[in-house]
C-alpha cells in the first residue's frame, strides 16, 4: 500500500471535521472521493499535505510505510506527496518558472540528485507544459497572478507533471472549469497516470469521472467514508445524490453522540 | 585592500556631556569663518541665511521627527570629514572592483574631493560647486517642515557637484554620482551637496549611490542587543530642477555601514509638463532617513516616487515624502514598501499637499509594509492635505506579515520554510525596484538587495 489512513480524526478550531477516516490506496491506483460541500473531503487533502491549523485527534497515516503526519509539509512534498489546490494561491512577484525550479531542485536535493540549471529546467518545463497546453507566457508570469480559474488549474497539473509525485491529491480540480478546460486538465491527468503513481481525486460532481475513470470510488459524508465501490458508484451517485447518505450519516453521528 | 581604517576597530565617542550640542556649534562657527575667508559671495550669503534659520537639532516633538530621535547625533562631537588623495583613490578602486561602471558616465565625490574623467555626454555641463561664481546657480529654494538637516548641510558643505543639461538634449548615457566613504574610527560628518538642472525638453537618467565600504558586514550589529554608537554621519542634499517638458529618471541608493547615520534630502522642483520618476533603495543605517520633497510648480507636471526601505538588526530606514501640487492638472504617485525584521524600524511618512490653485490634481500614496519579527516596528502615515475641489486623490497603507497561504503553497511543493520566507520577502520587495530596471547594473543591485533580505537564490525571482 502506498497510502494507509486509519481511523483519522481531525479538528479545526476545536470542531471535529474528520470523524474516523479509513482509506487504503495502492500504488498506481486512482481513487475518487465524492461528497457534498462541507463533508470534510477537502480537509482530508489538506491534512495529508500538512497544512497548518489542523489538529489530529486520533488515527494514523502511513505513506510508503512512513509516518506521514510526523513530516513537515515540505518533507511530505519531497517524499512524493503533491496537493493540487482547490484554490491555487497567487504569489505576485515570484515567477512561475523560478518557483517551480526552486521546488524541483529542493526535491531533487532531497533525493541526492544534482540541481537542474536554468537551461535544463526550461527544456523540461516546455515539454511538460504541452500536457496541459500552458503557454510560455503563463509559465513565466508570477505564480497564478491574474490567471483565470482554468489557467490556475492547468498550472496545478503542470506543476504535478514537473514534480512527478508518487501520490497526487487533486482537490476539486474540476471546480470552476468550463468543458474545454475540463477536457484539457483531464487529459493532462490521464497522461500522468502510471503504475508508479497513485492519485486521489476529490470532487463534488461525477462530471470529472467521465474523463478520468477511477479504480475506486468512495462516498464521503459527515467526515468519513460511508461507502466504497468501483467506477459505477459515481454514476449511481449522480442520479441519486448524497441525500440518502447524509440522512444516514447524521443518524450515525447522533447515535455516536449518545 | 587596506585603507588604514577598519570597521571592526574599537570606537570611542568624545561627548562633551556638560554642553550637549556645543560641539556642533563650534563646528558651524569654524566653517563660517572658513567661508568668510575663502568663499564666493553667494556661498557666504547662503550660509549666513542658513545660520539664522538653524535652530539646532530637531526634537521628537517636532512634526516630521516623531519616529526618530537624533539626540545621540546632536550630542556627539563630530569632526568634518576630509579625505586625502591616496585615500580617495583607494576607495574609488575598491568601488570599481565591484561596480566596473560600464554603460554609464561616472562621477565620484569622496569626502570633499570630486573626481570625474573623460567622456561626459554632450550637452552636459559639470563643475564643482565651489567653482560657481553666481549665486542663483546654487541657491536652495526650499523650505519644508522637516528640513533641519538640509540647513545643517547648507552650513557645513565643503564641496559638491553642479550638473546642468542644456535645453533640448536627450542624454542617452546614464550619469552616476557615487559618494564614497570608509567607516572611520572617530565621528566624522560628510555634507555632500548636489545641484542638478535639466533644461527645457531634456531627458536624463541620474543615479546616486551613497556607499560606505564595509556596508556589507551588516551582521555585526544584528546580534548585539545594545544601542549603536554613531561613528559617521552623512548628511546630503540633492537639489533638482526639472525644466519644462523635461524628463528625469532618478535612482538613489544608500548602503551604509554599521554605526553610520545617513540623512539624504532630495528637493525637486518641476516645471510644466515635466516628468520626474524616482526609485529609492535604502537598506538601513543607524538611522537612515530619506527626505524627498517635490514641488509641482508647472501645469501638467508629473512625478512618481517609489522606494524600498528595508532594515534589520538594530537599524532603521525612514522615508519622509512631501509633495506639493502648486499648479493645476499635475499628477503625483508615491509608492513605498517597508520591510522590518529583527529589532529594526521602518517609517513611511507621506504628505501630499494640494494648493488652492491646483485644480484637477491627481495624487496617490501607497505604503505597504512587511513586519518580519515581533520586535520590529513599522510606522506608516500617508496623509493628504487638499485645499481645492475637483481633485482625485487616494491613499492606502498596509502592515502585515508573510501570508500563511503563500508559505504553505511553497512548502507543499517541497520548498523549505526559510527559503519560502525569503522568496516571499523578496517578492514583496521588488515592486518599487521595478521602475529602476533601466539601471546598467540592475541585476547586481537586485541581487544585493535580495541577499540583504535573506534571499540567496542564484537568480532573480
XYZ file of C-alpha atoms in Angstrom, chain A residues 49-51 73-74 77-78 82-83 85 89-95 98-99 101 103 106-107 143-144 156 159 163, chain B residues 403-406 408-417 419 423-424 426-428 430 455-461:
56
model
C -0.381 17.686 2.626
C 0.434 19.093 6.072
C -1.399 22.403 6.086
C 4.793 19.928 4.605
C 7.985 20.372 2.557
C 6.366 17.012 -0.838
C 9.912 15.690 -1.077
C 1.502 16.520 -4.186
C -1.585 18.576 -3.418
C -5.095 23.074 -4.662
C -2.550 30.609 -4.330
C -1.473 33.753 -6.169
C 2.091 34.892 -5.487
C 2.763 38.231 -7.187
C 6.447 38.962 -7.656
C 7.554 35.321 -7.974
C 7.694 33.913 -11.475
C 11.516 30.433 -10.692
C 9.149 28.949 -8.137
C 12.707 25.337 -10.394
C 10.700 23.409 -5.854
C 14.652 21.207 -3.483
C 13.061 17.838 -4.192
C 2.607 32.368 -9.844
C -1.153 32.256 -10.596
C -1.524 22.889 -10.924
C 3.369 21.510 -11.571
C 7.403 17.339 -9.847
C 0.959 35.282 4.010
C 0.388 31.840 5.574
C -1.387 30.519 2.471
C 1.527 31.507 0.251
C 2.052 26.714 2.681
C 1.791 26.729 -1.108
C 5.582 26.945 -1.406
C 6.076 24.304 1.301
C 3.610 21.967 -0.393
C 5.930 21.965 -3.412
C 8.943 20.986 -1.328
C 10.488 24.384 -0.594
C 11.809 24.614 2.948
C 10.403 27.205 5.337
C 13.692 29.624 1.697
C 11.291 34.116 -1.611
C 8.120 35.851 -0.419
C 11.941 39.295 -1.944
C 8.745 39.141 -3.992
C 7.254 41.822 -1.758
C 10.505 44.000 -5.891
C 17.151 35.582 -0.496
C 20.250 33.755 -1.684
C 18.742 32.478 -4.909
C 21.010 32.168 -7.895
C 18.766 34.424 -9.943
C 16.070 36.993 -9.523
C 12.673 35.629 -8.537
